[in-house]
């Protein structure tokens, strides 16, 4: 008799604003993106959050991830994350410094191709006096310059998919990982 497979269901993080902690930061390398019909290459980072409060049906905290360009421009998607976690945005930022920091994130649901997706719409600092419980979730930092295969294996699937699809300088990746 053959092995039975079942489709996994993934519970979406609930819409609204939630306290969260940054549990993973990953260098995703150079990614190809299409914008207004133009192909662009951008260095990207993956940032994973664990929500404090709401739980999945099996009692675990919800998690959500986003990808951002490495731009520190005030209109970039990375800027408010850095501002919320570190208080100021300085040149020479070490992305590992945001790991474990508490923030408020706004989750929005969008529908595309008959699927519903949970997206990080906004990130801001915690209000004065608000505190967060510590998380038991391991904090993961992945650096492509010094890759750690044990950390890579624990990253969210979205980040691993993006790392595998990255391009290296002007040549497309073969899919072989350097570690």
PDB file of C-alpha atoms in Angstrom:
ATOM      1  CA  UNK A   1       0.000   0.000   0.000  1.00  0.00           C
ATOM      2  CA  UNK A   2       1.335   3.446  -0.924  1.00  0.00           C
ATOM      3  CA  UNK A   3       2.128   6.261   1.431  1.00  0.00           C
ATOM      4  CA  UNK A   4      -0.695   8.765   1.912  1.00  0.00           C
ATOM      5  CA  UNK A   5       0.107  12.443   1.586  1.00  0.00           C
ATOM      6  CA  UNK A   6      -1.998  15.243   2.994  1.00  0.00           C
ATOM      7  CA  UNK A   7      -1.972  18.861   1.970  1.00  0.00           C
ATOM      8  CA  UNK A   8      -0.651  21.062   4.764  1.00  0.00           C
ATOM      9  CA  UNK A   9      -2.807  23.962   5.770  1.00  0.00           C
ATOM     10  CA  UNK A  10      -1.064  27.117   6.819  1.00  0.00           C
ATOM     11  CA  UNK A  11      -2.861  29.415   9.225  1.00  0.00           C
ATOM     12  CA  UNK A  12      -2.579  33.059   8.260  1.00  0.00           C
ATOM     13  CA  UNK A  13      -1.550  35.570  10.881  1.00  0.00           C
ATOM     14  CA  UNK A  14      -4.671  37.540  11.848  1.00  0.00           C
ATOM     15  CA  UNK A  15      -5.214  40.997  10.410  1.00  0.00           C
ATOM     16  CA  UNK A  16      -4.607  43.969  12.662  1.00  0.00           C
ATOM     17  CA  UNK A  17      -1.788  45.483  14.684  1.00  0.00           C
ATOM     18  CA  UNK A  18       0.116  43.124  16.963  1.00  0.00           C
ATOM     19  CA  UNK A  19       3.178  43.276  19.196  1.00  0.00           C
ATOM     20  CA  UNK A  20       5.876  41.073  17.696  1.00  0.00           C
ATOM     21  CA  UNK A  21       9.510  40.128  18.049  1.00  0.00           C
ATOM     22  CA  UNK A  22      12.012  39.803  15.209  1.00  0.00           C
ATOM     23  CA  UNK A  23      13.080  36.158  15.246  1.00  0.00           C
ATOM     24  CA  UNK A  24      14.969  35.854  11.952  1.00  0.00           C
ATOM     25  CA  UNK A  25      17.096  38.063   9.730  1.00  0.00           C
ATOM     26  CA  UNK A  26      18.529  36.589   6.535  1.00  0.00           C
ATOM     27  CA  UNK A  27      20.687  37.950   3.727  1.00  0.00           C
ATOM     28  CA  UNK A  28      18.801  36.785   0.616  1.00  0.00           C
ATOM     29  CA  UNK A  29      21.421  37.992  -1.860  1.00  0.00           C
ATOM     30  CA  UNK A  30      20.751  39.713  -5.168  1.00  0.00           C
ATOM     31  CA  UNK A  31      17.188  39.123  -6.332  1.00  0.00           C
ATOM     32  CA  UNK A  32      15.659  39.859  -9.725  1.00  0.00           C
ATOM     33  CA  UNK A  33      12.435  41.837  -9.581  1.00  0.00           C
ATOM     34  CA  UNK A  34      10.232  43.270 -12.281  1.00  0.00           C
ATOM     35  CA  UNK A  35       8.932  46.769 -11.775  1.00  0.00           C
ATOM     36  CA  UNK A  36       6.899  48.565 -14.426  1.00  0.00           C
ATOM     37  CA  UNK A  37       8.143  46.139 -17.057  1.00  0.00           C
ATOM     38  CA  UNK A  38      11.803  46.670 -16.152  1.00  0.00           C
ATOM     39  CA  UNK A  39      14.012  43.945 -14.708  1.00  0.00           C
ATOM     40  CA  UNK A  40      16.026  45.139 -11.715  1.00  0.00           C
ATOM     41  CA  UNK A  41      18.564  43.471  -9.457  1.00  0.00           C
ATOM     42  CA  UNK A  42      18.335  44.344  -5.787  1.00  0.00           C
ATOM     43  CA  UNK A  43      20.053  43.124  -2.658  1.00  0.00           C
ATOM     44  CA  UNK A  44      17.315  41.799  -0.360  1.00  0.00           C
ATOM     45  CA  UNK A  45      16.880  40.843   3.288  1.00  0.00           C
ATOM     46  CA  UNK A  46      14.297  38.585   4.857  1.00  0.00           C
ATOM     47  CA  UNK A  47      12.883  39.541   8.250  1.00  0.00           C
ATOM     48  CA  UNK A  48      10.731  37.136  10.262  1.00  0.00           C
ATOM     49  CA  UNK A  49       8.396  38.130  13.086  1.00  0.00           C
ATOM     50  CA  UNK A  50       6.650  36.154  15.820  1.00  0.00           C
ATOM     51  CA  UNK A  51       3.390  37.660  17.021  1.00  0.00           C
ATOM     52  CA  UNK A  52       2.796  37.989  20.738  1.00  0.00           C
ATOM     53  CA  UNK A  53      -0.738  37.218  21.806  1.00  0.00           C
ATOM     54  CA  UNK A  54      -2.740  35.403  19.131  1.00  0.00           C
ATOM     55  CA  UNK A  55      -1.995  31.696  18.739  1.00  0.00           C
ATOM     56  CA  UNK A  56      -2.534  29.145  15.984  1.00  0.00           C
ATOM     57  CA  UNK A  57      -5.083  26.356  16.467  1.00  0.00           C
ATOM     58  CA  UNK A  58      -2.286  24.169  17.887  1.00  0.00           C
ATOM     59  CA  UNK A  59      -1.309  26.825  20.455  1.00  0.00           C
ATOM     60  CA  UNK A  60       1.855  28.119  18.781  1.00  0.00           C
ATOM     61  CA  UNK A  61       2.528  31.825  18.151  1.00  0.00           C
ATOM     62  CA  UNK A  62       1.747  33.069  14.661  1.00  0.00           C
ATOM     63  CA  UNK A  63       4.729  33.985  12.524  1.00  0.00           C
ATOM     64  CA  UNK A  64       4.985  36.164   9.444  1.00  0.00           C
ATOM     65  CA  UNK A  65       7.875  37.174   7.231  1.00  0.00           C
ATOM     66  CA  UNK A  66       8.652  39.948   4.801  1.00  0.00           C
ATOM     67  CA  UNK A  67      11.408  40.734   2.325  1.00  0.00           C
ATOM     68  CA  UNK A  68      12.914  44.186   1.919  1.00  0.00           C
ATOM     69  CA  UNK A  69      15.576  45.843  -0.208  1.00  0.00           C
ATOM     70  CA  UNK A  70      18.718  46.893   1.617  1.00  0.00           C
ATOM     71  CA  UNK A  71      17.938  50.596   1.119  1.00  0.00           C
ATOM     72  CA  UNK A  72      18.016  52.927   4.121  1.00  0.00           C
ATOM     73  CA  UNK A  73      16.099  55.658   2.253  1.00  0.00           C
ATOM     74  CA  UNK A  74      13.247  57.055   4.405  1.00  0.00           C
ATOM     75  CA  UNK A  75      10.668  55.786   1.874  1.00  0.00           C
ATOM     76  CA  UNK A  76      12.084  52.243   1.820  1.00  0.00           C
ATOM     77  CA  UNK A  77      10.344  49.315   3.546  1.00  0.00           C
ATOM     78  CA  UNK A  78      13.466  48.647   5.661  1.00  0.00           C
ATOM     79  CA  UNK A  79      13.657  52.178   7.107  1.00  0.00           C
ATOM     80  CA  UNK A  80      10.641  51.936   9.484  1.00  0.00           C
ATOM     81  CA  UNK A  81      11.828  48.551  10.739  1.00  0.00           C
ATOM     82  CA  UNK A  82      15.253  49.952  11.622  1.00  0.00           C
ATOM     83  CA  UNK A  83      13.735  53.109  13.136  1.00  0.00           C
ATOM     84  CA  UNK A  84      11.311  51.028  15.239  1.00  0.00           C
ATOM     85  CA  UNK A  85      13.998  48.674  16.549  1.00  0.00           C
ATOM     86  CA  UNK A  86      17.045  50.898  16.969  1.00  0.00           C
ATOM     87  CA  UNK A  87      15.507  54.383  17.312  1.00  0.00           C
ATOM     88  CA  UNK A  88      17.631  55.870  14.528  1.00  0.00           C
ATOM     89  CA  UNK A  89      18.841  54.885  11.092  1.00  0.00           C
ATOM     90  CA  UNK A  90      22.597  55.203  10.689  1.00  0.00           C
ATOM     91  CA  UNK A  91      24.986  54.270   7.897  1.00  0.00           C
ATOM     92  CA  UNK A  92      27.072  51.195   8.592  1.00  0.00           C
ATOM     93  CA  UNK A  93      24.102  49.342  10.070  1.00  0.00           C
ATOM     94  CA  UNK A  94      24.713  45.752  11.190  1.00  0.00           C
ATOM     95  CA  UNK A  95      21.455  43.944  10.379  1.00  0.00           C
ATOM     96  CA  UNK A  96      22.077  41.444  13.174  1.00  0.00           C
ATOM     97  CA  UNK A  97      21.360  44.279  15.649  1.00  0.00           C
ATOM     98  CA  UNK A  98      17.614  44.157  14.923  1.00  0.00           C
ATOM     99  CA  UNK A  99      17.330  40.482  15.839  1.00  0.00           C
ATOM    100  CA  UNK A 100      15.294  39.932  19.014  1.00  0.00           C
ATOM    101  CA  UNK A 101      13.878  43.468  19.031  1.00  0.00           C
ATOM    102  CA  UNK A 102      10.198  44.085  19.803  1.00  0.00           C
ATOM    103  CA  UNK A 103       7.930  46.063  17.460  1.00  0.00           C
ATOM    104  CA  UNK A 104       4.303  46.566  16.517  1.00  0.00           C
ATOM    105  CA  UNK A 105       3.404  45.150  13.114  1.00  0.00           C
ATOM    106  CA  UNK A 106       0.257  45.652  11.106  1.00  0.00           C
ATOM    107  CA  UNK A 107      -0.845  42.573   9.210  1.00  0.00           C
ATOM    108  CA  UNK A 108      -3.093  42.941   6.161  1.00  0.00           C
ATOM    109  CA  UNK A 109      -4.663  40.160   4.102  1.00  0.00           C
ATOM    110  CA  UNK A 110      -4.668  40.403   0.310  1.00  0.00           C
ATOM    111  CA  UNK A 111      -6.232  38.097  -2.246  1.00  0.00           C
ATOM    112  CA  UNK A 112      -4.461  37.106  -5.448  1.00  0.00           C
ATOM    113  CA  UNK A 113      -5.075  34.152  -7.751  1.00  0.00           C
ATOM    114  CA  UNK A 114      -7.800  32.756  -5.465  1.00  0.00           C
ATOM    115  CA  UNK A 115      -5.409  32.682  -2.497  1.00  0.00           C
ATOM    116  CA  UNK A 116      -5.295  34.865   0.584  1.00  0.00           C
ATOM    117  CA  UNK A 117      -1.915  36.103   1.801  1.00  0.00           C
ATOM    118  CA  UNK A 118      -0.932  37.754   5.078  1.00  0.00           C
ATOM    119  CA  UNK A 119       1.474  40.654   4.545  1.00  0.00           C
ATOM    120  CA  UNK A 120       3.394  42.969   6.844  1.00  0.00           C
ATOM    121  CA  UNK A 121       1.872  46.355   5.980  1.00  0.00           C
ATOM    122  CA  UNK A 122       3.586  48.499   8.615  1.00  0.00           C
ATOM    123  CA  UNK A 123       6.173  48.285  11.383  1.00  0.00           C
ATOM    124  CA  UNK A 124       6.456  50.766  14.251  1.00  0.00           C
ATOM    125  CA  UNK A 125       8.009  50.976  17.684  1.00  0.00           C
ATOM    126  CA  UNK A 126       6.282  49.840  20.853  1.00  0.00           C
ATOM    127  CA  UNK A 127       4.449  52.572  22.773  1.00  0.00           C
ATOM    128  CA  UNK A 128       6.268  53.886  25.849  1.00  0.00           C
ATOM    129  CA  UNK A 129       5.778  51.562  28.786  1.00  0.00           C
ATOM    130  CA  UNK A 130       4.681  48.590  26.699  1.00  0.00           C
ATOM    131  CA  UNK A 131       6.731  45.451  27.279  1.00  0.00           C
ATOM    132  CA  UNK A 132       6.828  42.063  25.580  1.00  0.00           C
ATOM    133  CA  UNK A 133       7.225  38.553  26.897  1.00  0.00           C
ATOM    134  CA  UNK A 134      10.437  36.795  25.931  1.00  0.00           C
ATOM    135  CA  UNK A 135      10.122  34.321  23.076  1.00  0.00           C
ATOM    136  CA  UNK A 136      11.239  30.698  23.189  1.00  0.00           C
ATOM    137  CA  UNK A 137      11.712  30.720  19.408  1.00  0.00           C
ATOM    138  CA  UNK A 138      15.389  30.531  18.428  1.00  0.00           C
ATOM    139  CA  UNK A 139      16.732  33.725  16.902  1.00  0.00           C
ATOM    140  CA  UNK A 140      18.292  33.113  13.500  1.00  0.00           C
ATOM    141  CA  UNK A 141      20.759  35.305  11.628  1.00  0.00           C
ATOM    142  CA  UNK A 142      21.930  34.120   8.214  1.00  0.00           C
ATOM    143  CA  UNK A 143      24.799  35.821   6.381  1.00  0.00           C
ATOM    144  CA  UNK A 144      25.619  34.772   2.806  1.00  0.00           C
ATOM    145  CA  UNK A 145      29.218  35.941   3.316  1.00  0.00           C
ATOM    146  CA  UNK A 146      29.634  33.401   6.140  1.00  0.00           C
ATOM    147  CA  UNK A 147      26.856  30.845   5.553  1.00  0.00           C
ATOM    148  CA  UNK A 148      25.934  28.409   8.298  1.00  0.00           C
ATOM    149  CA  UNK A 149      24.077  25.354   6.975  1.00  0.00           C
ATOM    150  CA  UNK A 150      22.519  24.628  10.391  1.00  0.00           C
ATOM    151  CA  UNK A 151      20.973  28.125  10.498  1.00  0.00           C
ATOM    152  CA  UNK A 152      19.931  27.884   6.840  1.00  0.00           C
ATOM    153  CA  UNK A 153      17.959  24.694   7.531  1.00  0.00           C
ATOM    154  CA  UNK A 154      15.935  26.459  10.253  1.00  0.00           C
ATOM    155  CA  UNK A 155      15.032  29.523   8.163  1.00  0.00           C
ATOM    156  CA  UNK A 156      11.453  30.115   6.992  1.00  0.00           C
ATOM    157  CA  UNK A 157      10.707  28.362   3.673  1.00  0.00           C
ATOM    158  CA  UNK A 158      10.238  31.730   1.932  1.00  0.00           C
ATOM    159  CA  UNK A 159      13.784  32.772   2.810  1.00  0.00           C
ATOM    160  CA  UNK A 160      15.300  29.468   1.680  1.00  0.00           C
ATOM    161  CA  UNK A 161      13.409  29.702  -1.616  1.00  0.00           C
ATOM    162  CA  UNK A 162      14.715  33.244  -2.192  1.00  0.00           C
ATOM    163  CA  UNK A 163      18.291  32.308  -1.262  1.00  0.00           C
ATOM    164  CA  UNK A 164      18.184  29.399  -3.705  1.00  0.00           C
ATOM    165  CA  UNK A 165      16.804  31.696  -6.453  1.00  0.00           C
ATOM    166  CA  UNK A 166      19.341  34.490  -5.953  1.00  0.00           C
ATOM    167  CA  UNK A 167      21.683  35.635  -8.687  1.00  0.00           C
ATOM    168  CA  UNK A 168      25.374  36.033  -8.162  1.00  0.00           C
ATOM    169  CA  UNK A 169      26.796  39.195  -9.719  1.00  0.00           C
ATOM    170  CA  UNK A 170      25.746  38.956 -13.380  1.00  0.00           C
ATOM    171  CA  UNK A 171      25.372  35.154 -13.557  1.00  0.00           C
ATOM    172  CA  UNK A 172      22.281  33.267 -12.519  1.00  0.00           C
ATOM    173  CA  UNK A 173      22.686  30.898  -9.618  1.00  0.00           C
ATOM    174  CA  UNK A 174      22.861  27.203 -10.471  1.00  0.00           C
ATOM    175  CA  UNK A 175      20.801  26.440  -7.393  1.00  0.00           C
ATOM    176  CA  UNK A 176      23.837  24.884  -5.715  1.00  0.00           C
ATOM    177  CA  UNK A 177      24.323  26.405  -2.322  1.00  0.00           C
ATOM    178  CA  UNK A 178      27.828  27.363  -1.207  1.00  0.00           C
ATOM    179  CA  UNK A 179      27.570  25.421   2.049  1.00  0.00           C
TER     180      UNK A 179
END
